[in-house]
Coordinates of C-alpha atoms in Angstrom, one line a residue:
X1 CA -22.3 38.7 -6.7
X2 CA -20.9 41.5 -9.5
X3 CA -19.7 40.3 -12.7
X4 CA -16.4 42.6 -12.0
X5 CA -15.3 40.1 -9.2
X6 CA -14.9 37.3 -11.4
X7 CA -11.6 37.8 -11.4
X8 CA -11.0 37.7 -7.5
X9 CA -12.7 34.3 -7.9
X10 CA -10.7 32.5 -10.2
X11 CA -8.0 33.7 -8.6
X12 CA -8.6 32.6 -5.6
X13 CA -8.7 28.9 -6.6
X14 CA -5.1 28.9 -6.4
X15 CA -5.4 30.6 -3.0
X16 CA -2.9 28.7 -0.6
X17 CA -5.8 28.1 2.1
X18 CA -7.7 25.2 0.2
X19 CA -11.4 26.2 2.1
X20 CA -10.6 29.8 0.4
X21 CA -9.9 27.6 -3.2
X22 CA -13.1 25.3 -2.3
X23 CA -15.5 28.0 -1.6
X24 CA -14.0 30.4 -4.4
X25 CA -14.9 27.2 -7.1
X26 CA -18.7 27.2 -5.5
X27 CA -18.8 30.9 -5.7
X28 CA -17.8 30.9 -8.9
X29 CA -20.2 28.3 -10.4
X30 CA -23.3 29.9 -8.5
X31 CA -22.7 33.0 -10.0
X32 CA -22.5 32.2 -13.5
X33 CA -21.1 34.9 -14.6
X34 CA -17.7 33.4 -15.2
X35 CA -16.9 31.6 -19.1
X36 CA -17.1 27.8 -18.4
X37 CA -13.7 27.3 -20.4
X38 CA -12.1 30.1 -18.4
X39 CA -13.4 28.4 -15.4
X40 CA -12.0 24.8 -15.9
X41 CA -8.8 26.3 -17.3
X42 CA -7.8 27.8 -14.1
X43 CA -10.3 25.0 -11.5
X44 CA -7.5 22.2 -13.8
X45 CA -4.2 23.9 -12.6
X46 CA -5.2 24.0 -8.9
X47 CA -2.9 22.2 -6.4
X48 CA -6.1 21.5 -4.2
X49 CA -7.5 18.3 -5.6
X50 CA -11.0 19.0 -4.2
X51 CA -11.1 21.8 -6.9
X52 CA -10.0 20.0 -9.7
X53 CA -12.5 17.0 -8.7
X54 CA -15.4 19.1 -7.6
X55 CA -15.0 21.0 -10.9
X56 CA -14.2 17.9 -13.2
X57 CA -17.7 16.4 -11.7
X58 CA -19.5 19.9 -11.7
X59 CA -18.8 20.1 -15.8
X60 CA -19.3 16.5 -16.2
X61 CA -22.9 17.0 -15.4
X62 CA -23.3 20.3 -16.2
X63 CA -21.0 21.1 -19.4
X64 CA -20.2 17.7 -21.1
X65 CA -19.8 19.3 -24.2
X66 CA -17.3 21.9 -22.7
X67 CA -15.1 19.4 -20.9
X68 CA -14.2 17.2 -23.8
X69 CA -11.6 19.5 -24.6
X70 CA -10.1 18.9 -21.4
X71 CA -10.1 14.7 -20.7
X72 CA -6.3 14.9 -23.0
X73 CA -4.7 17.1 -20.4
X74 CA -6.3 15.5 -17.6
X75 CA -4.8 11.7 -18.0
X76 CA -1.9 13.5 -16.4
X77 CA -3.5 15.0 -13.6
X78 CA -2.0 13.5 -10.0
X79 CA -5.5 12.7 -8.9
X80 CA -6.1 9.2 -10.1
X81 CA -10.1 9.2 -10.4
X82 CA -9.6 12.3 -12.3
X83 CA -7.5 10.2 -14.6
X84 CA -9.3 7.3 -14.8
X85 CA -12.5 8.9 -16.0
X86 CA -10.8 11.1 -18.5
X87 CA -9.3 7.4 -19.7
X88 CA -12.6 6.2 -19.7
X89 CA -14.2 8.3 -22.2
X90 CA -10.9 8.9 -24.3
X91 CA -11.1 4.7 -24.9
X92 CA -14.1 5.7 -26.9
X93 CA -12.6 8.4 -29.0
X94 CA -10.3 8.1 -32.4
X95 CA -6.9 7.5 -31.2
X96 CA -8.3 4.7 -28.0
X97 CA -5.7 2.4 -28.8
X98 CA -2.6 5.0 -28.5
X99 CA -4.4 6.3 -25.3
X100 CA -4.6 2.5 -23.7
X101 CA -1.5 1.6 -24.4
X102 CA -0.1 5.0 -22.6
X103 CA -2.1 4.2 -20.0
X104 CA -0.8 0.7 -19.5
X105 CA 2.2 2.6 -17.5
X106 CA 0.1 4.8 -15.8
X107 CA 1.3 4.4 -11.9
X108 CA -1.7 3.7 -10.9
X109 CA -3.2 0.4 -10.8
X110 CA -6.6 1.1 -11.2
X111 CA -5.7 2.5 -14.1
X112 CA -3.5 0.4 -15.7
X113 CA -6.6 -2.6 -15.1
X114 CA -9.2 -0.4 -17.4
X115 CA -6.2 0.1 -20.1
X116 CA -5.6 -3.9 -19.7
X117 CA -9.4 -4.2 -20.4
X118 CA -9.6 -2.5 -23.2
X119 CA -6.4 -3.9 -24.8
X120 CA -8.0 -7.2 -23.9
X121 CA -11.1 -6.6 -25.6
X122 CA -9.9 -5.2 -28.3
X123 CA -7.0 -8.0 -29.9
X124 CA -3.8 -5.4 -28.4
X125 CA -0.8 -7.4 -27.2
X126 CA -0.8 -5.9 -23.6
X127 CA 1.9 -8.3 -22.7
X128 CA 4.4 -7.6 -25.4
X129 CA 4.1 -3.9 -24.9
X130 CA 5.1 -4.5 -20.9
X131 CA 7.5 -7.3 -22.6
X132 CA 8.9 -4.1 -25.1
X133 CA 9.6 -1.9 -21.5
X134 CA 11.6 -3.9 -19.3
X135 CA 14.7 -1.9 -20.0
X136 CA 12.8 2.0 -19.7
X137 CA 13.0 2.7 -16.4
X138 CA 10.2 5.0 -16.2
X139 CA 8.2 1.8 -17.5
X140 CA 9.8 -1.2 -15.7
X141 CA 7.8 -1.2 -12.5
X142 CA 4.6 -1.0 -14.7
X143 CA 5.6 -3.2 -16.9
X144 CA 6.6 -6.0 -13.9
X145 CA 3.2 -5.3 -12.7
X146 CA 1.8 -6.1 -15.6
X147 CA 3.3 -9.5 -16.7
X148 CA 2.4 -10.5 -13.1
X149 CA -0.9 -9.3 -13.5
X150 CA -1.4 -11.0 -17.0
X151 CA -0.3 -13.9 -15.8
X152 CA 2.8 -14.3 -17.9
X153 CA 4.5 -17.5 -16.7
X154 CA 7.0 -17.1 -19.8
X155 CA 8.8 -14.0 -18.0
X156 CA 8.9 -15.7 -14.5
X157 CA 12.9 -16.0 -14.5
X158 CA 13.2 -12.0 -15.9
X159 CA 10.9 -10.8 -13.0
X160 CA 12.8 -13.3 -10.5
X161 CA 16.2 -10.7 -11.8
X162 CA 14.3 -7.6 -11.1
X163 CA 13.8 -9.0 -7.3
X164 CA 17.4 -8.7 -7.0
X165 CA 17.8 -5.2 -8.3
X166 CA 19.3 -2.1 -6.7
X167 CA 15.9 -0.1 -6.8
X168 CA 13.8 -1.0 -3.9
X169 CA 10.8 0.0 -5.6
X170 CA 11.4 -2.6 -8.7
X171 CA 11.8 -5.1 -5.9
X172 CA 8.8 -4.7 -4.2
X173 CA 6.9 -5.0 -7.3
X174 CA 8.8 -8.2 -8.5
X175 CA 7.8 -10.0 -5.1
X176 CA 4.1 -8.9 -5.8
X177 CA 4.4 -10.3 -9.2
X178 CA 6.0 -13.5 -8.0
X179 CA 3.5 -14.2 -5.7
X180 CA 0.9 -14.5 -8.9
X181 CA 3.4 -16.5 -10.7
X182 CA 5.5 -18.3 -8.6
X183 CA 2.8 -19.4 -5.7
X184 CA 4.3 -21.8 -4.5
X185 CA 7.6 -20.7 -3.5
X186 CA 5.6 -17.4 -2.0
X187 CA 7.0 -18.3 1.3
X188 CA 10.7 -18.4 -0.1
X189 CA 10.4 -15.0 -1.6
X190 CA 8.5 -13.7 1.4
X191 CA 11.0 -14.1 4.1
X192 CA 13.6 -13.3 2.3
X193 CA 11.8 -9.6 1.4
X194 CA 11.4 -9.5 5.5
X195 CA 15.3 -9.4 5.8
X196 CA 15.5 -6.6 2.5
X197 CA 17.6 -3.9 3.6
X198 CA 14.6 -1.1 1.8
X199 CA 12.0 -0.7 4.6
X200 CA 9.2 -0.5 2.3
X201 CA 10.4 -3.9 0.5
X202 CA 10.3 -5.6 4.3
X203 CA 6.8 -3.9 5.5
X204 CA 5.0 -5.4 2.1
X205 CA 6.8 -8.6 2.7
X206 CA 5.2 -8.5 6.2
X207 CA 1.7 -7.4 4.7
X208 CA 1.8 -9.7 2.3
X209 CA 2.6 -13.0 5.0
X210 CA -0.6 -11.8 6.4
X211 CA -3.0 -11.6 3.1
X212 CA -2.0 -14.7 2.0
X213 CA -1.6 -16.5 5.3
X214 CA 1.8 -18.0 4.8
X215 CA 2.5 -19.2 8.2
X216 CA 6.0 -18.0 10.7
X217 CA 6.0 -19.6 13.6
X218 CA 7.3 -17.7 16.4
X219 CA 10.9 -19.5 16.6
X220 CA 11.5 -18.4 12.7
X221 CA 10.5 -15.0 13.6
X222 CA 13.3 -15.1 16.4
X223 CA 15.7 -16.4 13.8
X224 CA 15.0 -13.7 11.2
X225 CA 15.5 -10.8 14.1
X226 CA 19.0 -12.3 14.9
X227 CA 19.8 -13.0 11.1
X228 CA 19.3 -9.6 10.2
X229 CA 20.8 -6.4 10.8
X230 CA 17.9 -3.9 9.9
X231 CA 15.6 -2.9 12.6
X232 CA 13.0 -3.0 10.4
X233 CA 13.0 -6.1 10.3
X234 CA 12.7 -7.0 13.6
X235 CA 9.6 -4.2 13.5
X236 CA 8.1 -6.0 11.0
X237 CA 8.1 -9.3 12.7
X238 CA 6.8 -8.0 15.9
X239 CA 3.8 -6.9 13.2
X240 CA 3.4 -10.2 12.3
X241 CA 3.0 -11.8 16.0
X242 CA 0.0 -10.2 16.3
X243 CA -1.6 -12.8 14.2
X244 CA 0.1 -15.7 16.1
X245 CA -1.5 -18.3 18.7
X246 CA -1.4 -16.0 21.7
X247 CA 0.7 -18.5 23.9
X248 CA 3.4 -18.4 20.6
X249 CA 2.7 -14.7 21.2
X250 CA 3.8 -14.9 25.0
X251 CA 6.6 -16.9 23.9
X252 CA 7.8 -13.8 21.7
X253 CA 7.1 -11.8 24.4
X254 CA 9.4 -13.6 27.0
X255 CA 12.2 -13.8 24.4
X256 CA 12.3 -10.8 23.6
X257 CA 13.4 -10.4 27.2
X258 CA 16.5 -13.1 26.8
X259 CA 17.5 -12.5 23.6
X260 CA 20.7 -9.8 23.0
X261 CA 19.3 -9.0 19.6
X262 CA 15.7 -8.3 20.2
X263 CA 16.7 -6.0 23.2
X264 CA 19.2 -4.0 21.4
X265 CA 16.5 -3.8 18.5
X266 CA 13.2 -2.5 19.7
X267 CA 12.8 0.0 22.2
X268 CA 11.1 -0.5 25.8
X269 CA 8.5 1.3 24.7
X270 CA 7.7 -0.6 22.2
X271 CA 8.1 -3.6 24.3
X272 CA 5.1 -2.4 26.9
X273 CA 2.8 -1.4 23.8
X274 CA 2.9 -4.9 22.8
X275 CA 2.3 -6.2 26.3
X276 CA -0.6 -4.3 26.6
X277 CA -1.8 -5.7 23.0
X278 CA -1.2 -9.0 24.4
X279 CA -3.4 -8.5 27.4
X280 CA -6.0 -6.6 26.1
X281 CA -6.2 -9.9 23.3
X282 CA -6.0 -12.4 26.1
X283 CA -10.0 -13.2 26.8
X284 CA -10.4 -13.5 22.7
X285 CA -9.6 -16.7 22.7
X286 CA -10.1 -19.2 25.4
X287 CA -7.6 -21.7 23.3
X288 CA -5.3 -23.8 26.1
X289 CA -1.0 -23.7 25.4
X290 CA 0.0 -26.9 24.1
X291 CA 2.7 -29.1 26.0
X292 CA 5.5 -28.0 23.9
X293 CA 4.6 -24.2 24.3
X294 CA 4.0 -24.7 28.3
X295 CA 7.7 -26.0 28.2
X296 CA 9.2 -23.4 26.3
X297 CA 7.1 -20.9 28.9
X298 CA 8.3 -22.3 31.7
X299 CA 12.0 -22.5 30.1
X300 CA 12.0 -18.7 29.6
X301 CA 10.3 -17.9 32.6
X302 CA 12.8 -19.4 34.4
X303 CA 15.1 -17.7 32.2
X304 CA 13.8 -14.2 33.0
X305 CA 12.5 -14.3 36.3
X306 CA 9.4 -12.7 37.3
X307 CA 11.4 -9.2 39.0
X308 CA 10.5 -6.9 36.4
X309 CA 9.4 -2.9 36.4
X310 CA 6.4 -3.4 34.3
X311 CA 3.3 -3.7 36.1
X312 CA 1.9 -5.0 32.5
X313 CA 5.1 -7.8 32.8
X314 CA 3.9 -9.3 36.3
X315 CA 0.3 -9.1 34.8
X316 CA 1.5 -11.4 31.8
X317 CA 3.6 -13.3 33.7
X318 CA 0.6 -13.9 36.5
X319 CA -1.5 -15.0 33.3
X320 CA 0.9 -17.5 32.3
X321 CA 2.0 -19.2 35.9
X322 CA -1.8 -19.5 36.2
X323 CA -2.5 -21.3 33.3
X324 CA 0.6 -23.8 32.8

């Protein structure tokens, strides 16, 4: 390749078409015509991240000594392993201790963990600096993290405040936080995050019944449908039937049928996907219903009928006649 296309190559990195910016960067370091500085000063200002990796890792390896002038300017990069690494050799350099305790906000976790440990190792007060930002709001959901993370039982009743605050996100990561502090009412703070007006504060509610196996039964996953007036909610509770017994499961099922607010809710379509979950799960298990869930079957058969569309319905409804 001529040394007078240089140009078109480095341009193209910020081509639109991100296989044109990818194969530009290759070109561009096989030809080795083009300055190494003037190389990772455009590669950095990309908006493909495949560039700015491929030519963080290529100079790395290849020009160490080159990209030390870059690792300051890169701790803000969007990419997070981009920033991570630059963090990780900067917390060997002069000023470590001003760059870990930036980093302690950083908004990624991952991150802020490798700015924790080096804080840790090296006598800072990681939990008064998250202590000191409370009040910045660029720097309260980090800092909430944090205290969680650090296990600061001493700012359990501030965290408990930020679960109440307008800002969905600072909720969400107070209920994360009070999980690690507050274990043993996890199951208060879950369910009431289920019935949080913010999807994304209900869906990590949900996620986070799951992880830590706090058990809803299927008769307080009917009362926290009607109690609520977000269908998310009621989404997020037909997520977490999946991990019921399957005859609890074909109780949901059934109700869902009979009750006003379930129907209203969640769409017929998304009724038959989760009938055809329920029988493809079926044969799983071989586990028999218990007495009080052949009742309740029976109950809401008799309830429903058996004169429905669906030839998924009749199929679950054969299942269950059969077997109680």
């Amino acid at each position: 390749m001529a040394e007078s296309n240089q140009y078109y190559l480095l341009d193209g990195l910020h081509n639109a078409n991100s296989d044109i910016a990818r194969l530009c960067l290759q070109l561009a370091i096989r030809s080795q015509f083009i300055d190494v500085a003037n190389l990772l000063s455009v590669a950095f200002l990309s908006k493909d991240v495949l560039v700015r990796m491929n030519a963080f890792r290529w100079a790395k390896k290849m020009h160490p000594d080159e990209l030390e002038s870059y690792y300051s300017s890169l701790l803000k990069d969007a990419f997070m392993p981009i920033r991570k690494e630059s963090l990780r050799y900067l917390l060997c350099a002069d000023d470590a201790d001003t760059v870990a305790k930036n980093a302690l906000f950083d908004h990624h976790t991952s991150v802020r963990e490798l700015a924790i440990k080096y804080c840790l190792e090296n006598g800072e007060d990681a939990v008064s600096l998250y202590r000191n930002n409370f009040t910045t709001s660029a720097k309260t959901k980090a800092a909430i993290w944090g205290l969680g993370y650090l296990n600061s039982h001493d700012d359990l009743e501030k965290i408990k405040s930020f679960y109440n605050s307008v800002t969905p996100s600072l909720r969400k990561q107070a209920l994360n936080s009070l999980l690690r502090l507050d274990p043993q009412n996890s199951e208060i703070y879950l369910l009431k995050g289920l019935k949080d007006p913010a999807p994304s504060v209900c869906k990590n509610s949900a996620k986070l019944i799951v992880k830590v196996k706090v058990h809803v039964g299927v008769n307080e996953l009917i009362r926290i449908i009607d109690e609520s007036v977000y269908p998310h909610t009621a989404l997020s509770c037909v997520a977490i039937s999946h991990h019921l017994n399957k005859w609890d499961r074909a109780v949901f099922l059934l109700s869902w049928t009979v009750n006003e607010k379930m129907s209203s809710t969640l769409k017929e379509a998304q009724f038959e996907a989760e009938l055809g979950i329920w029988n493809s799960d079926y044969n799983r298990s071989f586990i028999q219903p218990t007495q009080a869930q052949i009742a309740t079957l029976k109950a809401l058969i008799a309830s429903v009928g058996i004169e429905q569309k669906s030839k998924q319905w009749k199929g679950l409804i054969s299942i269950i006649i059969s077997t109680i």
